Coordinates of C-alpha atoms and ligand atoms in Angstrom, one line a residue:
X127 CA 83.7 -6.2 -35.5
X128 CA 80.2 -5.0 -35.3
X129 CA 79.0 -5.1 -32.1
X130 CA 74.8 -5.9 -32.0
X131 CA 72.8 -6.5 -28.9
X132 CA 69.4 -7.9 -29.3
X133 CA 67.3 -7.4 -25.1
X134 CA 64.6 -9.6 -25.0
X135 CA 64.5 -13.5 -26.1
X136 CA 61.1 -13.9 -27.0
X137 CA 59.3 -14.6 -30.1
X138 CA 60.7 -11.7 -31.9
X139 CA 64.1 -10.8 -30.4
X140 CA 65.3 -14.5 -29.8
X141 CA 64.1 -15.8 -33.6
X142 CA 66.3 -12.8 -34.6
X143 CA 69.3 -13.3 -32.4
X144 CA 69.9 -16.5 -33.8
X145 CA 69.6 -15.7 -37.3
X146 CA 72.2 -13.2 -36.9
X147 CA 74.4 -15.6 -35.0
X148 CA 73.7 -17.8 -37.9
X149 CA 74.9 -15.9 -40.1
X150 CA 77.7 -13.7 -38.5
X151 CA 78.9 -15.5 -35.7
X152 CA 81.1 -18.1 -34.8
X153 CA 79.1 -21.9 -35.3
X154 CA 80.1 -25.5 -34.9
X155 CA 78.9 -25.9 -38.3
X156 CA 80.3 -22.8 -40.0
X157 CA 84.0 -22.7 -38.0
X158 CA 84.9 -19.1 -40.5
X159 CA 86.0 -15.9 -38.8
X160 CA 82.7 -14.3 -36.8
X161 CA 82.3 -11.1 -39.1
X162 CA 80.2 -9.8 -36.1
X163 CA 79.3 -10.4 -32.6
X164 CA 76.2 -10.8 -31.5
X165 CA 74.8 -10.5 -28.0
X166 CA 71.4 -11.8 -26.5
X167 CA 70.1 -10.4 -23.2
X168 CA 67.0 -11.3 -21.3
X169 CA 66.0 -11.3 -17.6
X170 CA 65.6 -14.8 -17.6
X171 CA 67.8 -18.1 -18.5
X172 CA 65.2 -20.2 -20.5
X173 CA 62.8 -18.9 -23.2
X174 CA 59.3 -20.2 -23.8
X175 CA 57.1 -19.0 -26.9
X176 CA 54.3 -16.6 -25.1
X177 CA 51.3 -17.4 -26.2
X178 CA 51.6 -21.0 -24.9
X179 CA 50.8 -19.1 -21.5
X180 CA 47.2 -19.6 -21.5
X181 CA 47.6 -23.9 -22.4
X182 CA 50.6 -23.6 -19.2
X183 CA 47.8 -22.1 -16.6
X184 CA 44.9 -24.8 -18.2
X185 CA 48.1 -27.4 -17.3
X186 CA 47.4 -28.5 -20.6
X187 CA 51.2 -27.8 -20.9
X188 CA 53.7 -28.5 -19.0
X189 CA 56.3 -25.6 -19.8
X190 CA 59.1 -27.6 -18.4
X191 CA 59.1 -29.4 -21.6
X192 CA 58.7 -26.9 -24.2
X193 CA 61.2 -24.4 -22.3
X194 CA 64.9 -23.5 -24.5
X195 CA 67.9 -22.8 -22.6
X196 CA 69.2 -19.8 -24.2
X197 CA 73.0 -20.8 -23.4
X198 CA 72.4 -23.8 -25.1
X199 CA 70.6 -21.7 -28.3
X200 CA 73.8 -19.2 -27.9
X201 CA 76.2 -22.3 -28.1
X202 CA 74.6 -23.7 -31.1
X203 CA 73.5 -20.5 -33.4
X204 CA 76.9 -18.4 -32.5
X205 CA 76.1 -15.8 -30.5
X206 CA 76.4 -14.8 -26.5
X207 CA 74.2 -15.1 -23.9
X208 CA 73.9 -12.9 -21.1
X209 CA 71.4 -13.1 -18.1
X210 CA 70.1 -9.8 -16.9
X211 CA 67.6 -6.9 -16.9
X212 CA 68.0 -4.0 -18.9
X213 CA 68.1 -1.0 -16.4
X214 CA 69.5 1.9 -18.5
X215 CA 71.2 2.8 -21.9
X216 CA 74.0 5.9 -22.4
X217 CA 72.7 6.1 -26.1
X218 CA 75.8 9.1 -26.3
X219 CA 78.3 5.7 -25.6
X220 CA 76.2 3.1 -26.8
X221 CA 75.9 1.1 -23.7
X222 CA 73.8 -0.5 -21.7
X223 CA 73.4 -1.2 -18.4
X224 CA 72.4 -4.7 -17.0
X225 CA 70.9 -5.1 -13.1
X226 CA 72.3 -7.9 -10.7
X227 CA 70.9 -10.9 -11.1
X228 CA 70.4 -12.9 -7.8
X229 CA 69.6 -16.5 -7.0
X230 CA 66.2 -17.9 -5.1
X231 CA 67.2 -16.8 -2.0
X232 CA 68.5 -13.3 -3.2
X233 CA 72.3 -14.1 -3.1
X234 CA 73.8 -12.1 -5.4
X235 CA 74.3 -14.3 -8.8
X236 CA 75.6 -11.8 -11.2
X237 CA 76.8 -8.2 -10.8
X238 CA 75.6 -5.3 -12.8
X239 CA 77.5 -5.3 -16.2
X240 CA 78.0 -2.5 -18.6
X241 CA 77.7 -3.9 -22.5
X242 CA 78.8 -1.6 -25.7
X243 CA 76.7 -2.1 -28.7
X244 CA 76.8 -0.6 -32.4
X245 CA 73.2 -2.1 -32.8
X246 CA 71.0 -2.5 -30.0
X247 CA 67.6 -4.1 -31.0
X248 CA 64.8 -3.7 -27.9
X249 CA 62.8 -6.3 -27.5
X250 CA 61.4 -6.8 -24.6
X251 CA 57.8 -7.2 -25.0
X252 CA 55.0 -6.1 -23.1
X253 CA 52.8 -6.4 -19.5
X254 CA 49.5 -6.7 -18.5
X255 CA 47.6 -3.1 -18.1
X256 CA 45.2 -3.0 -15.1
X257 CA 43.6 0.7 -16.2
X258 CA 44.4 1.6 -12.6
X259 CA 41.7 -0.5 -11.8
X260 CA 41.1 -0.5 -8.2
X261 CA 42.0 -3.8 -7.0
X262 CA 42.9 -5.4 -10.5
X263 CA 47.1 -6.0 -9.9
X264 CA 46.4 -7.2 -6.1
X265 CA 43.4 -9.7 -6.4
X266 CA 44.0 -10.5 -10.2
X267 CA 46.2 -13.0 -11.9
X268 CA 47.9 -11.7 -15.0
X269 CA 48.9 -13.9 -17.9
X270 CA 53.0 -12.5 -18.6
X271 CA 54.9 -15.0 -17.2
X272 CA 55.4 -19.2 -16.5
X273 CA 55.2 -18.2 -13.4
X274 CA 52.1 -16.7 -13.0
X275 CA 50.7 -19.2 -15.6
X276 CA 51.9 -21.9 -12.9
X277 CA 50.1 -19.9 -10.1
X278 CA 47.4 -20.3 -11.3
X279 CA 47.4 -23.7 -12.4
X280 CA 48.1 -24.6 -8.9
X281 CA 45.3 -22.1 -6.9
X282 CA 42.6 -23.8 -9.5
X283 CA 43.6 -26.9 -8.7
X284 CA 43.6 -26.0 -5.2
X285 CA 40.3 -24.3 -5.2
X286 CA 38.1 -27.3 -6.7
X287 CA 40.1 -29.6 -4.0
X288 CA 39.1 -27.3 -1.2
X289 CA 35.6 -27.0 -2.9
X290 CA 34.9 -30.5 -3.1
X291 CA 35.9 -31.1 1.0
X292 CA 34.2 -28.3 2.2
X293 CA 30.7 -28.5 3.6
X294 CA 28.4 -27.9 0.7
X295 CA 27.2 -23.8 1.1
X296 CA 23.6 -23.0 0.8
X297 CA 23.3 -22.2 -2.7
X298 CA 24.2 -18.9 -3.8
X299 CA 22.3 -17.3 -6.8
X300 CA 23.8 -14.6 -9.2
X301 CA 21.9 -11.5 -10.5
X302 CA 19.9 -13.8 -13.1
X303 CA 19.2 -16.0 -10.2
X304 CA 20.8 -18.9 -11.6
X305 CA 22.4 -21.5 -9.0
X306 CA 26.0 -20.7 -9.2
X307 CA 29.3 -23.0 -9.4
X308 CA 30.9 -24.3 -6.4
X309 CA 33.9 -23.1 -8.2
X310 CA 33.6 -20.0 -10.1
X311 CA 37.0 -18.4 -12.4
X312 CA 36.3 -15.1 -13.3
X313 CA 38.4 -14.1 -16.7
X314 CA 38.5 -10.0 -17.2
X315 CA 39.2 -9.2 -21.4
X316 CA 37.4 -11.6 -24.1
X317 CA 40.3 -10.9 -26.3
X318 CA 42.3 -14.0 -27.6
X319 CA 43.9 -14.8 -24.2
X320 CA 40.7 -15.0 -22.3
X321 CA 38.7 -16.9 -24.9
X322 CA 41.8 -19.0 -25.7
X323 CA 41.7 -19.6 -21.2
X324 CA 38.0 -19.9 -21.0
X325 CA 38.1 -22.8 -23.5
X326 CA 40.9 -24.9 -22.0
X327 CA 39.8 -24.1 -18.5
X328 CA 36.4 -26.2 -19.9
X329 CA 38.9 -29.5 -20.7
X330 CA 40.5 -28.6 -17.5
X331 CA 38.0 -28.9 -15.3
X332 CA 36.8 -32.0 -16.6
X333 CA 40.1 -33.9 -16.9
X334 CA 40.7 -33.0 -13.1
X335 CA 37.9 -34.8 -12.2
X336 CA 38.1 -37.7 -14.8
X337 CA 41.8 -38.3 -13.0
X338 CA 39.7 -38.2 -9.2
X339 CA 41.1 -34.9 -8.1
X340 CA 37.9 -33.5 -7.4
X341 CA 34.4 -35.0 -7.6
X342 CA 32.9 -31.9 -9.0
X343 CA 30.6 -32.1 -11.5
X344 CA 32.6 -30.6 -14.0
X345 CA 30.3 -28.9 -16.0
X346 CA 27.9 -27.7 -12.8
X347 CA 29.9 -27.1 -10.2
X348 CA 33.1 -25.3 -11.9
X349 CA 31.9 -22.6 -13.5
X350 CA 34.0 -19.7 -16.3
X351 CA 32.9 -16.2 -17.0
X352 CA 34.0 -14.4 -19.5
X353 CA 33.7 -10.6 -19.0
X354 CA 34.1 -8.3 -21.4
X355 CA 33.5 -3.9 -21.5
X356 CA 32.3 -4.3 -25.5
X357 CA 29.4 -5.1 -27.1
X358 CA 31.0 -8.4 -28.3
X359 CA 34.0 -10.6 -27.3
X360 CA 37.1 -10.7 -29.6
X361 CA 36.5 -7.3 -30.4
X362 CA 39.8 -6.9 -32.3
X363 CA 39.0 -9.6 -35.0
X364 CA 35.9 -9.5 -37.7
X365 CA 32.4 -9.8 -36.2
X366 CA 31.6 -13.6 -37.9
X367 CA 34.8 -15.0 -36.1
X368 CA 33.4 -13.2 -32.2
X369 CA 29.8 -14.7 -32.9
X370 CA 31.2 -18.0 -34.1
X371 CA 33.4 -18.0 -31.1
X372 CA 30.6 -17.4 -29.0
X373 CA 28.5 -19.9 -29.7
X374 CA 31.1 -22.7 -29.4
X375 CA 31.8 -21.2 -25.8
X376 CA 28.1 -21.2 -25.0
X377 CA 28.1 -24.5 -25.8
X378 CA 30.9 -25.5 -23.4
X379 CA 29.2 -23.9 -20.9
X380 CA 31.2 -20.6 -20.7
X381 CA 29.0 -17.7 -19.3
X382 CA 29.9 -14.7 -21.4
X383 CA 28.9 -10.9 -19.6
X384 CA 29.7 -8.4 -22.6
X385 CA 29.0 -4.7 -22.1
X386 CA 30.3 -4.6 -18.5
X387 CA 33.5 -2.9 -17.9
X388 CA 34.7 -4.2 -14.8
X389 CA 35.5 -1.4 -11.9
X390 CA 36.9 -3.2 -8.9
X391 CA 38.4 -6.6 -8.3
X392 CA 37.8 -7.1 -4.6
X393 CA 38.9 -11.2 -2.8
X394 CA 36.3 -13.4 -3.9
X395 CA 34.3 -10.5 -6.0
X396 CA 34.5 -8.6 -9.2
X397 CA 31.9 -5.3 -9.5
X398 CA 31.1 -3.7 -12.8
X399 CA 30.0 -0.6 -13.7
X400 CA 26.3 -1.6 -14.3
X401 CA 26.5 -2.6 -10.7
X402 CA 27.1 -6.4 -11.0
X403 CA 29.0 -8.4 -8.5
X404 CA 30.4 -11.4 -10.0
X405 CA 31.3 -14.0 -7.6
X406 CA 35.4 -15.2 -8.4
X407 CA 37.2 -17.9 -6.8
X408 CA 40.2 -16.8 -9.1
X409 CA 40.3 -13.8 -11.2
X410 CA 42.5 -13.7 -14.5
X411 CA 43.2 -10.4 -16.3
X412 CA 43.6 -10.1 -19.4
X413 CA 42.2 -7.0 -20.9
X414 CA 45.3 -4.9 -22.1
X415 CA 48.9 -5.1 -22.9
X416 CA 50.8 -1.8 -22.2
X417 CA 55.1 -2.0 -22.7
X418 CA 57.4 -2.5 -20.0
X419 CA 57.8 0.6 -17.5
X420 CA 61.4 1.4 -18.2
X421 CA 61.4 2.3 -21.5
X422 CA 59.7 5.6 -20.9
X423 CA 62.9 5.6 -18.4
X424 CA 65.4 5.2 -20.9
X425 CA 67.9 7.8 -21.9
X426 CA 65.5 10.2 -24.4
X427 CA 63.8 7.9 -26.0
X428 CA 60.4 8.1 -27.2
X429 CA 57.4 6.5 -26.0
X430 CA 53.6 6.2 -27.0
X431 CA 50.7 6.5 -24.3
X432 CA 50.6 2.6 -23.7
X433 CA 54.9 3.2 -23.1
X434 CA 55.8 1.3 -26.2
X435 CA 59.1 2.9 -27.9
X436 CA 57.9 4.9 -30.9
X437 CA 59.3 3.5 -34.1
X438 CA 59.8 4.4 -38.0
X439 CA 59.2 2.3 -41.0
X440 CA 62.5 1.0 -40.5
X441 CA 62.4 0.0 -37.0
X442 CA 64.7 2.4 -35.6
X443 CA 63.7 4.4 -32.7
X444 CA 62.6 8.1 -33.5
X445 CA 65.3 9.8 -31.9
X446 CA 68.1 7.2 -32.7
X447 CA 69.5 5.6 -35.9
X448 CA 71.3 3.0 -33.7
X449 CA 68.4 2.1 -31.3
X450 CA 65.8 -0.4 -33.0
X451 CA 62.6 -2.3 -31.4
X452 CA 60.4 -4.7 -32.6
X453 CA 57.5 -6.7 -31.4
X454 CA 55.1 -5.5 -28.9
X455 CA 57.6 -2.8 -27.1
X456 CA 57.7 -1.0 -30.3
X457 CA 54.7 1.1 -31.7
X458 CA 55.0 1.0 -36.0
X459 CA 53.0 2.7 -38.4
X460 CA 50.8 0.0 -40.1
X461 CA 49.8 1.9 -43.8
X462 CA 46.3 1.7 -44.9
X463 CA 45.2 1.3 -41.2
X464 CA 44.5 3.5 -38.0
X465 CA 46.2 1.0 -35.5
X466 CA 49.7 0.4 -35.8
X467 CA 51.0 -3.1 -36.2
X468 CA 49.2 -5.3 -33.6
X469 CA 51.1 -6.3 -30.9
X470 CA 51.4 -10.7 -31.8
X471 CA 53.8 -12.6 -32.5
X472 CA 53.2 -13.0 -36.0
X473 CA 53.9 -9.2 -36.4
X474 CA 57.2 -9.8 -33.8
X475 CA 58.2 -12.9 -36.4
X476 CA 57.7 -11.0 -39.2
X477 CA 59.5 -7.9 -37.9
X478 CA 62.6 -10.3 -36.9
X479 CA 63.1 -11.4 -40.1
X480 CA 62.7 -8.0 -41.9
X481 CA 65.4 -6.7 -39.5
X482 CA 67.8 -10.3 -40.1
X483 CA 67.6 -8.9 -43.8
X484 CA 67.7 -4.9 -43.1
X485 CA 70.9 -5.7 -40.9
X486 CA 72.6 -7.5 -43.7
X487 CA 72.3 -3.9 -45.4
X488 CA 73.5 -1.9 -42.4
X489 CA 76.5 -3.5 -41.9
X490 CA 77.6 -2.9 -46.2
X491 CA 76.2 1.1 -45.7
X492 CA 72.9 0.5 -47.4
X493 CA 70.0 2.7 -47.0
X494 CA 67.2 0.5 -44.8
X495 CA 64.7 -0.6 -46.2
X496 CA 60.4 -0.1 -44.7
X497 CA 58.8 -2.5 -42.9
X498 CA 55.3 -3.2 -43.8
X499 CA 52.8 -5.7 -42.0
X500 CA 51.1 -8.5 -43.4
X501 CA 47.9 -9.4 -41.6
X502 CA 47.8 -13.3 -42.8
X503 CA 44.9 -13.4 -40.6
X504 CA 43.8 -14.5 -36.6
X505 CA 43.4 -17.8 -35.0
X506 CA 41.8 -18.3 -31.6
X507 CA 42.5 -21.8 -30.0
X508 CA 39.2 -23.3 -28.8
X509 CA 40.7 -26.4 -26.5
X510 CA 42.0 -29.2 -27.8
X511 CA 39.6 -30.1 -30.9
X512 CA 39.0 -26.7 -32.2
X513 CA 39.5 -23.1 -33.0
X514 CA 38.2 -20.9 -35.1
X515 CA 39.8 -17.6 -36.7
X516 CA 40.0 -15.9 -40.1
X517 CA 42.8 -16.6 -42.6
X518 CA 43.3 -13.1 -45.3
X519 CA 45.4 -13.9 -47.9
X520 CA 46.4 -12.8 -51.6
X521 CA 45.1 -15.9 -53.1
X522 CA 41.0 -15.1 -52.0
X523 CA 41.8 -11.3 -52.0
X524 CA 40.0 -11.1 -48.8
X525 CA 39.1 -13.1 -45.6
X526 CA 37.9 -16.3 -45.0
X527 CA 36.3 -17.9 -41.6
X528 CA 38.1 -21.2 -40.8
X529 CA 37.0 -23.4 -38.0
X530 CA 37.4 -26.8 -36.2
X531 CA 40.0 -29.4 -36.5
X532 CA 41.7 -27.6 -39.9
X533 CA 41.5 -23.8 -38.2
X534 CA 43.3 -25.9 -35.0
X535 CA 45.9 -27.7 -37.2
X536 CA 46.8 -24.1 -38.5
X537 CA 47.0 -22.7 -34.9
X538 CA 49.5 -25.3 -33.5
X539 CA 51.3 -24.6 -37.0
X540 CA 52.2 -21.1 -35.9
X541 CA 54.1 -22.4 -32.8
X542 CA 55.9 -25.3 -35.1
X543 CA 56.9 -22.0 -37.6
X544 CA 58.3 -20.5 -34.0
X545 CA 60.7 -23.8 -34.2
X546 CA 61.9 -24.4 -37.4
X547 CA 62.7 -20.7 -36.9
X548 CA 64.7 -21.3 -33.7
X549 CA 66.3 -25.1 -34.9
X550 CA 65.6 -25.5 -38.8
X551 CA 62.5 -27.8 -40.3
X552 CA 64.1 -31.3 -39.4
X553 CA 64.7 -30.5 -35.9
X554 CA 61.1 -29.0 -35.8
X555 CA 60.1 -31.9 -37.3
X556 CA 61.5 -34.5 -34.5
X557 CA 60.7 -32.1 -31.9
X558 CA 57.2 -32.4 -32.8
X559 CA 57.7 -36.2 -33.0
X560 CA 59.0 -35.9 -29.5
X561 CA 56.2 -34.1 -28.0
X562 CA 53.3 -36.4 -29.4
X563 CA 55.2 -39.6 -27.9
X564 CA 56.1 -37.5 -24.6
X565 CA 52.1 -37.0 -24.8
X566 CA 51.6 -40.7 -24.6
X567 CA 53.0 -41.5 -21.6
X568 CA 51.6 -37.7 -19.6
X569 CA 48.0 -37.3 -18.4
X570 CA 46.3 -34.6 -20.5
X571 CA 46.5 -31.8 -17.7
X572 CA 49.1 -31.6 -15.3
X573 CA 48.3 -32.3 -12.4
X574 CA 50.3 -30.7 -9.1
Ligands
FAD106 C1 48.4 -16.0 -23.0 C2 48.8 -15.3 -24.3 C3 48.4 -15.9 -25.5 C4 48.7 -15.3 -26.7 N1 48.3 -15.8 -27.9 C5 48.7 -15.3 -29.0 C6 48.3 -15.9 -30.3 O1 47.6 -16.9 -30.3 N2 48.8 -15.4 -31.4 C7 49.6 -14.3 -31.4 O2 50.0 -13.8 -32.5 N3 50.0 -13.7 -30.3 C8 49.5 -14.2 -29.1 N4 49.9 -13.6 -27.9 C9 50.7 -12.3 -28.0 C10 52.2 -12.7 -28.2 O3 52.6 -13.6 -27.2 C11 53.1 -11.5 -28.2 O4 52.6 -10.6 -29.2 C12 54.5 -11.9 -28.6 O5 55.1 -12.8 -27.7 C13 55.4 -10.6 -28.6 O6 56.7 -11.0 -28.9 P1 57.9 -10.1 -28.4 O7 59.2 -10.7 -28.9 O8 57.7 -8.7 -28.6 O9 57.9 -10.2 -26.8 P2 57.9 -11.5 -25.8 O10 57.6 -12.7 -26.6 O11 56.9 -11.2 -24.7 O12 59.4 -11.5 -25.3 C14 59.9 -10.5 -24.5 C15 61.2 -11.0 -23.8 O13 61.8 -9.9 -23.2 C16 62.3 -10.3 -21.9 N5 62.3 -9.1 -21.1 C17 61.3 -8.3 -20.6 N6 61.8 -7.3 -20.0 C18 63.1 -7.3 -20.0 C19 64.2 -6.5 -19.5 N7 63.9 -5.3 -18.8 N8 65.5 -6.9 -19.7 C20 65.7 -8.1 -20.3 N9 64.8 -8.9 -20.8 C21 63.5 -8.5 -20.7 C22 61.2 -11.3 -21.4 O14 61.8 -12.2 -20.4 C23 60.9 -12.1 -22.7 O15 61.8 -13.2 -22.9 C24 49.5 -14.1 -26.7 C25 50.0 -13.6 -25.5 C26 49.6 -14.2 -24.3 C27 50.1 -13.6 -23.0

């Protein structure tokens, strides 16, 4: 039997994981001969859908309840799972190495395990990039993880408790000589993750005080700034959508600083080149992605500047026909333009599903297929009522600038097409169901 191995459950690698177990392996629902195996690995045991990272450290989700076991996804959709990080490949045996795996207080859990593969498929996503900033990765809170997301959920919470029982200071002015926030959250990168933060943060701060646990004056006293080194914040999406966007912040009171690239992150303080100091209770970064550090490790393999694993049209690694990546770990052409296929998770959906199909042709002998990119367009989540983005499609032959409650009913859409891609449409269906009752009986931000 074929042997693949898919590293990396996220939006990419586990949507295609269980389509292959789907359709090779051995199901409750189709009890035929597996015609392949198919083995998922990641580093951790549940799964939860990225880019609801920035609504986990707003606590306008609690990721307990949108979190997939992945032994339970394995039991269901035919395939294996198996805990661990990936720590080496011999590409010369087709193996990989998997590290121990210890328990909370570092008891071993699982040993390192050797796994042989015809296909691998590296997924494994990416990791904030602090530029070597001095200062960013110690005073900074990065965005990569539930449990960063949950660290700073907690230290806001914290800091507007501790803000509201401390002795008022003497006010404190910043270089415009405005009075400034008892409670100030710096956010480095106005790209979608720091707008997307900025915005919630806003409903945040005022649902913490509506449920008494601070009596800050939302608005006055916790204040957001949004700093960004170009001339304009979403710099990555068309200029109407960044000065939409920046009025609706404006109007929820969140200071943008464009133009200042940001040169230290000291405690309590972040300097930028023009010589501002902006005063930061909590500091967020989230101005760069760059691929995990050990694929520029791996056996030969090779890696762009930012470390993501150099790919061709067909997803298979430069140097091996048997090595594949997808999502944000792999850089892809992207025809017609100068950047490659953007590092999202509609370009790590889309690439699952070509390589579900390019598989199907591997396994008869078939020559593999290209990939090309579809850019259907970018939504940026503005809180709970809005958000605003561009949709590009065939139909208009260009792009069109969507806002409000439609642009938001087509950004929580993306993460329902996540589902029905995990559990089919009638189990996304309940699920979302589910979460509107669940919603019912929860406050609106989580609260410890
Ligand atoms: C806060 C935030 C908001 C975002 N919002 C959007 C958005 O609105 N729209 C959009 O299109 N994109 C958004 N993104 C980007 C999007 O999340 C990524 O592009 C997408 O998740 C990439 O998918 P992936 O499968 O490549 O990697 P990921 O989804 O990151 O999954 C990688 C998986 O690999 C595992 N892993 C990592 N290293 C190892 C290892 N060594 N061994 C084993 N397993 C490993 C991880 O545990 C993880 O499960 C956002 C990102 C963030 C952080």
């Amino acid at each position: 039997m074929h042997r693949f191995i898919v590293v990396g459950g996220g939006a990419g690698g586990l949507e295609l994981a269980t389509r292959l177990g789907d359709r090779y392996g051995e199901t409750r629902a189709k009890r035929g001969r597996p015609t392949a195996s198919v083995t998922l690995v990641d580093r951790n045991p549940t799964h939860i859908w990225k880019p609801l990272l920035h609504e986990v450290a707003a606590g306008s989700m609690d990721p307990f309840t949108q979190e997939l076991e992945y032994a339970a996804q394995a039991r269901w959709h035919g395939f294996e799972f198996q805990q661990g990080e990936l720590v080496g490949i011999d590409r010369a045996a087709r193996r990989i190495t998997l590290g121990v795996v210890n328990d909370e207080d570092g008891a071993e859990l699982l040993p390192e395990r050797v796994l042989d593969y015809d296909t691998l498929v590296l997924a494994i996503g990416s990791t904030t990039h602090f530029f070597g900033v001095p200062g960013a990765a110690e005073n900074s809170i990065a965005l990569d993880t539930v449990g960063q997301a949950e660290r700073f959920r907690k230290k806001l919470i914290a800091a507007c408790m501790r803000a509201e029982h401390q002795a008022p200071e003497p006010v404190t002015r910043d270089h415009e000589g405005k009075e400034e926030p008892r409670v100030q959250v710096a956010i480095v990168g106005a790209g979608a993750t720091g707008v997307e933060l900025s915005a919630e943060l806003r409903n945040t701060a005022q649902v913490l005080s509506a449920y008494g646990l601070h009596k800050l004056d939302p608005s006055h006293d916790v204040g957001i700034v949004l700093i960004e080194s170009g001339p304009r914040i979403l710099p990555a999406l068309p200029e109407r959508v960044s000065s939409a966007t920046t009025e609706l912040l404006e109007k929820l009171g969140v200071r943008i600083l464009s133009g200042e690239r940001v040169t230290e992150v000291a405690p309590g303080v972040v300097r930028t080149a023009s010589g501002k100091a902006v005063r930061a209770d909590l500091t967020v970064w989230a101005a760069g992605i760059k691929a995990p550090q050990i694929l520029s490790e791996l056996d030969g393999l090779t890696v762009n500047r930012l470390g993501q694993l150099i790919v061709r049209r067909t997803l298979q690694t430069e140097l091996d026909d048997n090595v594949f990546a997808l999502g944000d770990c792999a850089a892809c052409e992207w025809p017609g333009n100068e950047r490659g296929v953007p590092p999202r998770a509609q370009a790590a959906h889309q690439e699952a599903s070509f390589l579900f199909r390019s598989m199907g042709m591997r396994l008869e002998g078939r020559p593999l297929p290209e990939f090309t990119y579809r850019d259907f367009g970018s939504l940026v989540s503005l809180g709970h009522f809005s958000a605003v983005g561009n949709l590009m499609g065939g139909l208009i032959g260009g792009s069109m600038l969507i806002e409000g409650l439609f642009a938001r009913f087509m950004y929580m859409s993306l993460y329902r097409l996540h589902i029905a891609a995990l559990h089919g449409y009638a189990r996304m269906v309940l699920d979302t169901v589910a979460h509107w009752l669940r919603r019912t009986t929860l406050p609106r931000v989580k609260l410890h």
